[in-house]
Coordinates of C-alpha atoms and ligand atoms in Angstrom, one line a residue:
X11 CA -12.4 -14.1 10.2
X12 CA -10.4 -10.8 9.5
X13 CA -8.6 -9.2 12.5
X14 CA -6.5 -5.9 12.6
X15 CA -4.7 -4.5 15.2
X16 CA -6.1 -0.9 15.7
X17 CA -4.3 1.9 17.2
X18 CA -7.3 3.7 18.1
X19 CA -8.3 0.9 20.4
X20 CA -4.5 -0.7 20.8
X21 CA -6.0 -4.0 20.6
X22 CA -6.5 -6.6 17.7
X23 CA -10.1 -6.4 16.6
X24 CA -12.2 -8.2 14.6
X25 CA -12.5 -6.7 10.9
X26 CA -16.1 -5.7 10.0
X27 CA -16.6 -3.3 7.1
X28 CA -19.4 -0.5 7.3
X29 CA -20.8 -1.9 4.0
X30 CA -21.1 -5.9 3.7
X31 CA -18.2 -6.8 1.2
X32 CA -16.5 -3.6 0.8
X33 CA -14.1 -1.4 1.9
X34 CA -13.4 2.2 1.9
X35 CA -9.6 2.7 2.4
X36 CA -7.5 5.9 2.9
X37 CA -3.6 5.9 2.8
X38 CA -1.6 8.8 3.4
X39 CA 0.5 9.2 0.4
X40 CA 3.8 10.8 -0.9
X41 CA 5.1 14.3 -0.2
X42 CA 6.3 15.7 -3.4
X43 CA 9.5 17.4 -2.2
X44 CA 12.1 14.2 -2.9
X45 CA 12.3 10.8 -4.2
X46 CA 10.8 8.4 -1.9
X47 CA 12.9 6.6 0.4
X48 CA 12.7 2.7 1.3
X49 CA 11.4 3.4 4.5
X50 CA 8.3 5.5 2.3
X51 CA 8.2 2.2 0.3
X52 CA 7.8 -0.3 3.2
X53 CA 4.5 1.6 4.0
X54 CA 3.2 1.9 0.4
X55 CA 4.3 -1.8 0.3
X56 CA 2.7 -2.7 3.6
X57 CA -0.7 -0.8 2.5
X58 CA -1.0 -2.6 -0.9
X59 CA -0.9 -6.2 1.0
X60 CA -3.6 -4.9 2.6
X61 CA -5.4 -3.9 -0.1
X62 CA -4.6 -7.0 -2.1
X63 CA -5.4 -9.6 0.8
X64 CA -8.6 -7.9 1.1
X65 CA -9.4 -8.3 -2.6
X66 CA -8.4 -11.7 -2.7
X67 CA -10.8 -12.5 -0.1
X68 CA -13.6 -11.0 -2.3
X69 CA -13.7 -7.5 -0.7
X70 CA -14.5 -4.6 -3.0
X71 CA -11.8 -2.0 -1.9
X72 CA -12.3 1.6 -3.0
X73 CA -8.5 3.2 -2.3
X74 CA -7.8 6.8 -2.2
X75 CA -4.1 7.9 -1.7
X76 CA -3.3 11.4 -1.4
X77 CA -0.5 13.4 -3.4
X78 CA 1.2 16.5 -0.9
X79 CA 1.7 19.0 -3.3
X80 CA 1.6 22.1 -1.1
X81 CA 3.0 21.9 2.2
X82 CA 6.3 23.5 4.3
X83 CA 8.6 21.1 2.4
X84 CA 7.5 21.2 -1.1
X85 CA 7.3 25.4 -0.9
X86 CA 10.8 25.3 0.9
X87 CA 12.1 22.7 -2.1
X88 CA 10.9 24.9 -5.0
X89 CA 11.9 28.2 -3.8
X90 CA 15.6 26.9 -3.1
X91 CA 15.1 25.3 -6.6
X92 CA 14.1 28.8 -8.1
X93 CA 11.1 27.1 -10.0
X94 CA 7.1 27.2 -9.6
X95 CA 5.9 24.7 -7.3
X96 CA 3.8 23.1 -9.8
X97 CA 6.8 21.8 -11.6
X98 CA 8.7 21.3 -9.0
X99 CA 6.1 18.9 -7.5
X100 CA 5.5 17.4 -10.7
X101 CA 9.1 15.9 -11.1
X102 CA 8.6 13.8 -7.8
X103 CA 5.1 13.4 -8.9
X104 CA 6.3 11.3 -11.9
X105 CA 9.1 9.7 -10.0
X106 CA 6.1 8.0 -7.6
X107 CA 4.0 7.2 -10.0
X108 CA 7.3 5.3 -11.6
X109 CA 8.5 3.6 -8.4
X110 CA 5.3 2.0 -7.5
X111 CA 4.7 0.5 -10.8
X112 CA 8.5 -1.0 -10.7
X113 CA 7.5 -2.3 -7.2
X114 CA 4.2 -4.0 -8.6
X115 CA 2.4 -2.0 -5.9
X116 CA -1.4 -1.9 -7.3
X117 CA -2.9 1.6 -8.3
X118 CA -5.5 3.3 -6.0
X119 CA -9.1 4.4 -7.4
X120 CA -7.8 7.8 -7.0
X121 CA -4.5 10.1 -6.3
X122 CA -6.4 13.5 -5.2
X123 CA -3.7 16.8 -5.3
X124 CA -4.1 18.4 -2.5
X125 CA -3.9 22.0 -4.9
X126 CA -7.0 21.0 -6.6
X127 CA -8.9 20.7 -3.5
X128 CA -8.3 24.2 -1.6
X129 CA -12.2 24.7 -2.4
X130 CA -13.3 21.4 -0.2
X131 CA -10.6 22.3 2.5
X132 CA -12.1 26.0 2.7
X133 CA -15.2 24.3 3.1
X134 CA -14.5 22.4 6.0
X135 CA -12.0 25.5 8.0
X136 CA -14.8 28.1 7.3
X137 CA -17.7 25.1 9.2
X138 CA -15.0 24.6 11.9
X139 CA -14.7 28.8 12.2
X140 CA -18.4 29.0 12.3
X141 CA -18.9 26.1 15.3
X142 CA -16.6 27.4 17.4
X143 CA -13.5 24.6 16.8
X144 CA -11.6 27.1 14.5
X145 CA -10.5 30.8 15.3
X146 CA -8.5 33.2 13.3
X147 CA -4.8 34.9 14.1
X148 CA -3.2 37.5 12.1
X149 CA -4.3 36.0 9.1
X150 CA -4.0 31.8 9.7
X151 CA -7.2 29.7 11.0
X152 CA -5.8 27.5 13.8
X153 CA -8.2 24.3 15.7
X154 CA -8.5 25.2 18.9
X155 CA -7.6 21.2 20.7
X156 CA -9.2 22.2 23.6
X157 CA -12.8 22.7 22.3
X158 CA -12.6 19.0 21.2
X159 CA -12.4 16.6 24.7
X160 CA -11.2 13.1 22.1
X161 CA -7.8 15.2 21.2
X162 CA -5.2 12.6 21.9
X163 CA -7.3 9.6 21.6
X164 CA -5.3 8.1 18.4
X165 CA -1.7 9.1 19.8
X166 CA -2.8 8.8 23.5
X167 CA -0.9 12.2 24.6
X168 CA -1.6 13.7 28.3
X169 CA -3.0 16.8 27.4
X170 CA -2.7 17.6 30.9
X171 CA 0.6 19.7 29.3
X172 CA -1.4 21.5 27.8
X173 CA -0.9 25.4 27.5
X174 CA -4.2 26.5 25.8
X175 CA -4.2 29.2 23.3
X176 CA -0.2 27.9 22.3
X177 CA -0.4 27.7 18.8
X178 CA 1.8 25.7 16.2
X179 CA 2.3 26.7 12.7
X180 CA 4.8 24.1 11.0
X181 CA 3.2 21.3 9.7
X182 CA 4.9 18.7 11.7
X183 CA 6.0 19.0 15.3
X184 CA 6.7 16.7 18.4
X185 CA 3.9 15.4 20.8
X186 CA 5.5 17.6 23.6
X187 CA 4.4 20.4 21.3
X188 CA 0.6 19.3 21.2
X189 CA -1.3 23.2 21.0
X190 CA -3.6 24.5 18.6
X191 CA -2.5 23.8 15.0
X192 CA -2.7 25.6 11.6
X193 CA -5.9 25.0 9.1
X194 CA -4.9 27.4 6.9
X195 CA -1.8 29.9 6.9
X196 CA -1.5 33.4 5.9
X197 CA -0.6 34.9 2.7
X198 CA 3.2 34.9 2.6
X199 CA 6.2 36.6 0.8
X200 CA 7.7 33.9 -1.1
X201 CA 4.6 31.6 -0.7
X202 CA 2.2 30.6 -3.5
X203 CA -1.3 31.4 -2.1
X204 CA -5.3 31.2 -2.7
X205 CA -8.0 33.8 -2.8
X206 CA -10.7 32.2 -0.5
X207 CA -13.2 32.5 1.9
X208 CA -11.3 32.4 5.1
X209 CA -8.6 35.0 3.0
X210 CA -5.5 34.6 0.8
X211 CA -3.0 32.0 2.0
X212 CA -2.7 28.4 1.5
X213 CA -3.7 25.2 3.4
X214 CA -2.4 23.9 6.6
X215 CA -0.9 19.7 5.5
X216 CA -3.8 18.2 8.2
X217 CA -6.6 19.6 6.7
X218 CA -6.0 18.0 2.9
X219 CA -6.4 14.5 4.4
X220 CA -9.9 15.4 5.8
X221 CA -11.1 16.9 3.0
X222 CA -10.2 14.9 0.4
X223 CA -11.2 11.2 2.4
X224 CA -14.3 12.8 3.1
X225 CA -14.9 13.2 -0.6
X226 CA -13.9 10.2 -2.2
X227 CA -14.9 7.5 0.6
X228 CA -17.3 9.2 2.7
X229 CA -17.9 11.2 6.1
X230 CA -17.0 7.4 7.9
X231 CA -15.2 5.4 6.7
X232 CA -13.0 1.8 7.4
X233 CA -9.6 2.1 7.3
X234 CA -6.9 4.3 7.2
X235 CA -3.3 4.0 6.8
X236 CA 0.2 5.6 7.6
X237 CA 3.5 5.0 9.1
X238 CA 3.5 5.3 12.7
X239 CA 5.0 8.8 12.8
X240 CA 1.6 9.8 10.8
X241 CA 0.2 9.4 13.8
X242 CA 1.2 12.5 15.4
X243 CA 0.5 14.8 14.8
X244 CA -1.3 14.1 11.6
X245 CA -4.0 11.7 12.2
X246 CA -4.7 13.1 15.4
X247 CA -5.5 16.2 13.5
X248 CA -7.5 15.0 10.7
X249 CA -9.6 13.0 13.6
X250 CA -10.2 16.2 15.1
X251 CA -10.7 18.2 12.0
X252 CA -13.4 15.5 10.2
X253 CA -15.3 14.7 13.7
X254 CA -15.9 18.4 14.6
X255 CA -17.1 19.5 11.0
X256 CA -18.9 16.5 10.3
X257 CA -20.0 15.7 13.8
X258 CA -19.5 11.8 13.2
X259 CA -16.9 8.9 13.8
X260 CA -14.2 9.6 11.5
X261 CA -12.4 6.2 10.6
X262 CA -13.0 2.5 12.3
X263 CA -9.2 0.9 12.0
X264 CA -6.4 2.8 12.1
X265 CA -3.3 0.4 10.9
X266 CA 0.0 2.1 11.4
X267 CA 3.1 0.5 10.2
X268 CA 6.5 0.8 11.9
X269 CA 9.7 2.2 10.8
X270 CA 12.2 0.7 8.2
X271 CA 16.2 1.5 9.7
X272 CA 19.1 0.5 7.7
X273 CA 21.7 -1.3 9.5
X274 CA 20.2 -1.0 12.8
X275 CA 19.9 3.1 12.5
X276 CA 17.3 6.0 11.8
X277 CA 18.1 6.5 7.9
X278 CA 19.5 9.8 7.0
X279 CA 21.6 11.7 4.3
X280 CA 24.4 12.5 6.4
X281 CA 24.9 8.9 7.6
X282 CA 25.0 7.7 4.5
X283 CA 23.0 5.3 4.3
X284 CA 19.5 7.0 3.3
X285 CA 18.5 5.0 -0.3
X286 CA 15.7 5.7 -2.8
X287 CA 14.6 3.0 -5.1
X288 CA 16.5 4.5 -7.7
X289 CA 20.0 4.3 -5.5
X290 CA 19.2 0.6 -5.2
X291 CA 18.1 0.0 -9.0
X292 CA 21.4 1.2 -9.8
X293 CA 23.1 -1.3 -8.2
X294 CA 21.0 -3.7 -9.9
X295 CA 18.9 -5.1 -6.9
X296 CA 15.9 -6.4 -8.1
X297 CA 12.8 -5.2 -7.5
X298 CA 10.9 -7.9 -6.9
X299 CA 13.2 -9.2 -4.4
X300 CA 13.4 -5.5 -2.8
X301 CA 9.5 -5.6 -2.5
X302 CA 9.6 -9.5 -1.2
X303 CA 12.0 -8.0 1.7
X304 CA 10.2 -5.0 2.5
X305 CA 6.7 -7.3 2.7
X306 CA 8.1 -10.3 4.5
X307 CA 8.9 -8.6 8.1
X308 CA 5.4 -8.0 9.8
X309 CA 4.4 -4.6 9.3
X310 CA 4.0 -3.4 13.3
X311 CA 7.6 -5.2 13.7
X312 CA 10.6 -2.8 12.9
X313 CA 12.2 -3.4 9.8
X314 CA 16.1 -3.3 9.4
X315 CA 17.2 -3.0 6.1
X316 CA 20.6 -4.8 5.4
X317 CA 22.3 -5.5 2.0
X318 CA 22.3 -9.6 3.3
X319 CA 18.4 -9.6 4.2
X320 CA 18.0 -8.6 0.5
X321 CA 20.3 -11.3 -0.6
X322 CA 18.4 -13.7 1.9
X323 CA 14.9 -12.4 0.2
X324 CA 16.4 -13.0 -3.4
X325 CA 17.0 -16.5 -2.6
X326 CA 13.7 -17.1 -1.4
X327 CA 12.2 -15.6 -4.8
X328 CA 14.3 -17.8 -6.3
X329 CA 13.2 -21.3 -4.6
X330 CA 9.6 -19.8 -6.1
X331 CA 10.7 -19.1 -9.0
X332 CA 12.7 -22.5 -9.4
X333 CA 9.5 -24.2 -8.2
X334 CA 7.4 -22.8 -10.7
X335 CA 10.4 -23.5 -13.4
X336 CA 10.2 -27.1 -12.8
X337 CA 6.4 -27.1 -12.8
X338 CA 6.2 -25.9 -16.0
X339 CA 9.5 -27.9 -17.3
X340 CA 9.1 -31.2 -16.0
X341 CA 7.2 -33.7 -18.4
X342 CA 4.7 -34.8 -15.5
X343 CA 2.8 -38.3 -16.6
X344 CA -0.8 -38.0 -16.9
X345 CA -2.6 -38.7 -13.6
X346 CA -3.0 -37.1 -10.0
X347 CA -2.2 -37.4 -6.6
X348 CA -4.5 -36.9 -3.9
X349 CA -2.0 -36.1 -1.5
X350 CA -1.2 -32.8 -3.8
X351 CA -5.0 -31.6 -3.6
X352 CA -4.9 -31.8 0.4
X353 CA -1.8 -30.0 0.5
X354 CA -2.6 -27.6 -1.9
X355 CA -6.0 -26.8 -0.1
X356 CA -3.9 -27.0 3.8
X357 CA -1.6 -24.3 2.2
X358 CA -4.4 -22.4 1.1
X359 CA -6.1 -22.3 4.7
X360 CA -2.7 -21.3 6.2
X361 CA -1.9 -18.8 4.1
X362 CA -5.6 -17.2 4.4
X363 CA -5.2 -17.9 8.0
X364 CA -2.0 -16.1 8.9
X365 CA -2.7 -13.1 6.6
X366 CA -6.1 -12.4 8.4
X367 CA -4.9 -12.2 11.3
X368 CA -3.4 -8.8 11.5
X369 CA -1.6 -9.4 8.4
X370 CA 0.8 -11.8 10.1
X371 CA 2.8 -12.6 6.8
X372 CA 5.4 -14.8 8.2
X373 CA 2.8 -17.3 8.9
X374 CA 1.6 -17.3 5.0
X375 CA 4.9 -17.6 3.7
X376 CA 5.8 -20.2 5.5
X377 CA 3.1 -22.3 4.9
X378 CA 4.1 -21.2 1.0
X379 CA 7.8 -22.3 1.9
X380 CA 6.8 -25.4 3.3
X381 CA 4.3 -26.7 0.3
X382 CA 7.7 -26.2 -1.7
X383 CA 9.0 -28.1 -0.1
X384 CA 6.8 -31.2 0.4
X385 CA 5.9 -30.9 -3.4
X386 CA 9.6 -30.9 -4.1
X387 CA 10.2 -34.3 -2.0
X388 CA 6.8 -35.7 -4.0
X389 CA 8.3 -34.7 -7.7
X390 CA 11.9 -36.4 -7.0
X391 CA 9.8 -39.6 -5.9
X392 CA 8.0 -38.9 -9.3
X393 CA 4.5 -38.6 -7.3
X394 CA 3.7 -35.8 -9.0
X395 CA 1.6 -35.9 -12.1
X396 CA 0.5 -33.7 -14.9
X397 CA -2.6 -32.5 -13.0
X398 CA -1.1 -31.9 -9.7
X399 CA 1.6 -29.9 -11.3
X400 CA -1.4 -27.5 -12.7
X401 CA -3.0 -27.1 -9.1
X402 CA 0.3 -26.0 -7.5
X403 CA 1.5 -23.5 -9.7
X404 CA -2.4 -22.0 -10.0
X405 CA -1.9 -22.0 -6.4
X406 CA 1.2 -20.1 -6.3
X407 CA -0.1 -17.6 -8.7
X408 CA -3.2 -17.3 -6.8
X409 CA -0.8 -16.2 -3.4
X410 CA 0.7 -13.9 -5.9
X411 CA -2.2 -12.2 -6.1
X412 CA -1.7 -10.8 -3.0
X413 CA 2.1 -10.9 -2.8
X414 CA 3.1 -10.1 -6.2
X415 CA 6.9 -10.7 -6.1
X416 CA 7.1 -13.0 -9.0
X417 CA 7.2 -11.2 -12.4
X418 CA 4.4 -9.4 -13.5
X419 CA 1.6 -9.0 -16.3
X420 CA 4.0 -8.2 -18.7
X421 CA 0.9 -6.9 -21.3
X422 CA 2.8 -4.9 -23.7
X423 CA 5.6 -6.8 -23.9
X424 CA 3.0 -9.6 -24.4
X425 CA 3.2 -10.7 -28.4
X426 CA 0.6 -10.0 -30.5
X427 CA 0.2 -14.2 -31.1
X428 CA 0.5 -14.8 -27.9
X429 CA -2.1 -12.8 -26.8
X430 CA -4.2 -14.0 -30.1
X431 CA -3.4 -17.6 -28.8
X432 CA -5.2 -16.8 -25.3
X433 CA -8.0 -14.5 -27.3
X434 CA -8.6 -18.4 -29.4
X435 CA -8.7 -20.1 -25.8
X436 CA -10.9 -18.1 -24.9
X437 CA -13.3 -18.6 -28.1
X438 CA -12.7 -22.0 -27.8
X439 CA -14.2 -22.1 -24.0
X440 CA -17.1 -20.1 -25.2
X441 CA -18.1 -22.6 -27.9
X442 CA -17.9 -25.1 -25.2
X443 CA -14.7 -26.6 -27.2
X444 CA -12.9 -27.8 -24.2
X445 CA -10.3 -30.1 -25.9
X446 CA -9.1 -26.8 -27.9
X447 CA -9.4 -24.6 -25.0
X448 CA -7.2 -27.5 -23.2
X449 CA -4.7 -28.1 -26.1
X450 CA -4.1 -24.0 -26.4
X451 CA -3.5 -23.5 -22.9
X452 CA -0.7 -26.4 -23.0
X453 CA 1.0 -24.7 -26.2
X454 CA 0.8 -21.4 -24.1
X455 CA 2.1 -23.0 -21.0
X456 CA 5.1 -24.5 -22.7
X457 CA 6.1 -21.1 -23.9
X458 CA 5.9 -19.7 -20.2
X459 CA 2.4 -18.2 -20.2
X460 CA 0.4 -19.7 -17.3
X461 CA -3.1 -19.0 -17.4
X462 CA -5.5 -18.6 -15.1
X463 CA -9.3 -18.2 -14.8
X464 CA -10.8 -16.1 -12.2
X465 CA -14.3 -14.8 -11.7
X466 CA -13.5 -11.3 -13.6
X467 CA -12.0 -14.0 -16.8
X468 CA -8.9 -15.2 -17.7
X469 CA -5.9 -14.0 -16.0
X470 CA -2.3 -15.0 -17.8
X471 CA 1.4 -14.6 -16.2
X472 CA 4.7 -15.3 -17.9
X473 CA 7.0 -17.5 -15.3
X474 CA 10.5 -16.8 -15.3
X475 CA 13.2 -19.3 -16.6
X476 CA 15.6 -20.5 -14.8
X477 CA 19.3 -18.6 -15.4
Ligands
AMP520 P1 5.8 11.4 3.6 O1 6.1 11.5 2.1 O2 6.9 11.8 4.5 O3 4.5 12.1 3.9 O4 5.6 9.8 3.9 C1 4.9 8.9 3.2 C2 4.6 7.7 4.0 O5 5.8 7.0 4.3 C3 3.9 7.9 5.3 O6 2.9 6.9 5.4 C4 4.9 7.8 6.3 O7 4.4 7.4 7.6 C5 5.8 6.7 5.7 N1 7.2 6.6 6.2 C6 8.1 7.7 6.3 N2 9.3 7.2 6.8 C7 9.2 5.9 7.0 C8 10.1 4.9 7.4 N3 11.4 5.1 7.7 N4 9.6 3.6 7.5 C9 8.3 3.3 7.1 N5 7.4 4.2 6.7 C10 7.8 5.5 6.6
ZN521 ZN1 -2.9 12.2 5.6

């Protein structure tokens, strides 16, 4: 069983997807006005364990991450920048697209802009003006909260404060500022803008989120993502905004994942000690070992970023890595070990175990630490035999599925006879030529290719030698 904790509720819960075996999942994605931060990371990070744990347990997941490309920050960025706010969104954009990749985090099914939806978002502010949720003042289209009794639910604000009719026009604000909030802002000097239905202006940020979930995954759907400071005002908005229009439960789990500090404080450019992948690349930390530290602290615990804890999470990659070295290097005698199998399969449970419930990840790796190390005690008593050696390191890789820290599908840098070699093994297997098959995949293995086969075919990963 799959359990989440849910914010909506504030209790763990039991996971059950709308659709038997699949799962519609929304994360609230980058804000194209800067490179993102390691605190941005830890929740991209945090949301593709997710994803990956819930594909490794045979889910279907359709993702959808959104890309801010018009709101108060990325209109503020490019006018001080002089430039169009196309290309100034662009440049951060790219610089996303290239920081996930470097941190192994998987793709999503789709990145919708929010600029190439305004015709779904008009949609939804011109229902919400014609049920009554939605009125219009000097120009904007604000939600009225009061006309919708759940406001608050997600965040749990009194709304006893309340001052009706207050309205709020930035884009972010504090809970102590809970009034009515922008859908869509008038035309401004300065301010790139739409000809619509509800007038010229441009969108409100809430509003995107609504729209563009509704279209890719559906009026309800299962889970949706965020750091915890999405949750207000932002999700509490987009609740509001999808369950008036579409007059239907909005989302089932909420997951919210708390804050990364650095050296015990809130992270900021003045202090400091505010770092974007890039600032950490070039001092040569490594990303894997970066995205091992950002994954290994449980996602609703804080997470204090210190140059140590990513020393400490290099070393652990490294007793994996050394593991997997010896596995592939040691000349194991034919044979196998039955005591290898069960612990293999006890790891396995563990690790399944601690991950489905809320994503507890300390649990997993430790029962990954701790196969290590029992394995390691069995090969210097040489108990360990050639088979054995193949089920722990296909066991590893499997966990690496879902944690992907140890280096990737390198497929370009792949040779072409290399990949021939695993194209023949593949041949081989089809023609039922199984002492082929098995001879290839020991030529591949001693040049660091280990593969794998999975339900969706063979799967291949290039272990790292020891320095
Ligand atoms: P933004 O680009 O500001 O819209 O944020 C993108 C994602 O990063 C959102 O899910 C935020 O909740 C999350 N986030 C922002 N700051 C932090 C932080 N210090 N720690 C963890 N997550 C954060
Ligand atoms: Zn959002």
């Amino acid at each position: 069983m799959i359990r989440f904790f849910n914010t909506l509720s504030g209790k763990v819960e039991p996971f059950n997807p709308i659709v038997k075996g699949e799962v519609k999942l929304y994360t609230c994605g980058p804000t194209v006005y800067d490179f993102a931060h390691i605190g941005n990371l830890r929740a991209y990070i945090f949301e593709d364990l997710l994803k990956r744990f819930l594909v490794f347990r045979g889910f279907k997941v359709t993702h959808v991450m959104n890309i801010t490309d018009v709101d108060d920050k990325t209109i503020k960025g490019a006018n001080a920048e002089k430039v169009k706010l196309q290309e100034f969104t662009k440049k951060y954009t790219d610089a996303f697209f290239e920081d996930i990749q470097k941190l192994y985090i998987s793709k999503a099914d789709y990145y919708p802009r929010a600029t190439d939806h305004i015709p779904d978002m008009v949609k939804i502010i011109k229902g919400l003006l014609e049920k009554g949720y939605a009125y219009k003042k000097d120009g904007s289209v604000y939600f009225n909260i009061s006309k919708f009794p759940n406001y608050g639910r997600l965040s749990k604000i009194d709304l006893k404060e309340l001052r009706p009719g207050k309205r709020m026009e930035s884009d972010e604000y504090e809970k102590e500022s809970a009034n009515d909030f922008a859908l869509w802002k008038d035309k401004k000097e300065g301010e790139p803008f739409w000809e619509t239905e509800v007038g010229p202006g441009r969108p409100g940020w809430h509003i995107e989120c609504s729209a563009m979930s509704s279209k890719y995954l559906g009026q309800t759907f299962d889970i949706h993502c965020g750091g915890v400071d999405n949750i207000f005002p932002h999700h509490e908005n987009e609740i509001a905004q999808s369950e008036a229009f579409f007059g239907k439960k909005f989302v089932n789990y909420w997951l919210h994942c708390r804050h990364l500090i650095v050296d015990g404080e809130k992270m900021s450019k003045s202090k400091g000690n505010f770092y974007t992948l890039r600032d950490l690349l070039a001092r040569n930390v490594d990303p894997s070992a970066l995205r091992f530290l950002l994954l290994s602290t449980h996602y609703r615990k804080m997470l204090n970023f210190t140059f140590e804890a990513l020393e400490g999470a290099s070393s652990s990659l490294k007793r994996i890595n050394d593991f997997l070295y010896e596995l592939k290097n040691r000349p194991f005698e034919e044979g196998e070990n039955k005591d290898i199998s069960r612990l293999v399969e006890d790891t396995n449970k563990k690790f399944i175990a601690g991950l489905g419930d809320d994503l507890n990840i300390s649990v997993a790796l430790r029962a990954l630490f701790e196969m290590i190390r029992k394995a390691n005690i069995l090969i210097s008593q040489g108990k360990v035999y050639r088979k054995d050696g193949e089920k722990l390191m296909s066991s590893i890789l499997s966990f690496d599925n879902v944690l992907a820290v140890l280096p990737g599908e390198e497929e370009e840098t792949l040779s072409s006879k290399l990949m021939k070699k695993i194209e023949d093994r593949e041949k081989a297997r089809t023609d039922k030529n199984y002492e082929l098959a098995d001879q290839i995949r020991k030529e591949l293995l001693k040049q660091g290719i280990v593969l794998e086969d999975t339900k969706d075919g063979v799967r291949w990963k290039v272990v790292k030698s020891k320095e």
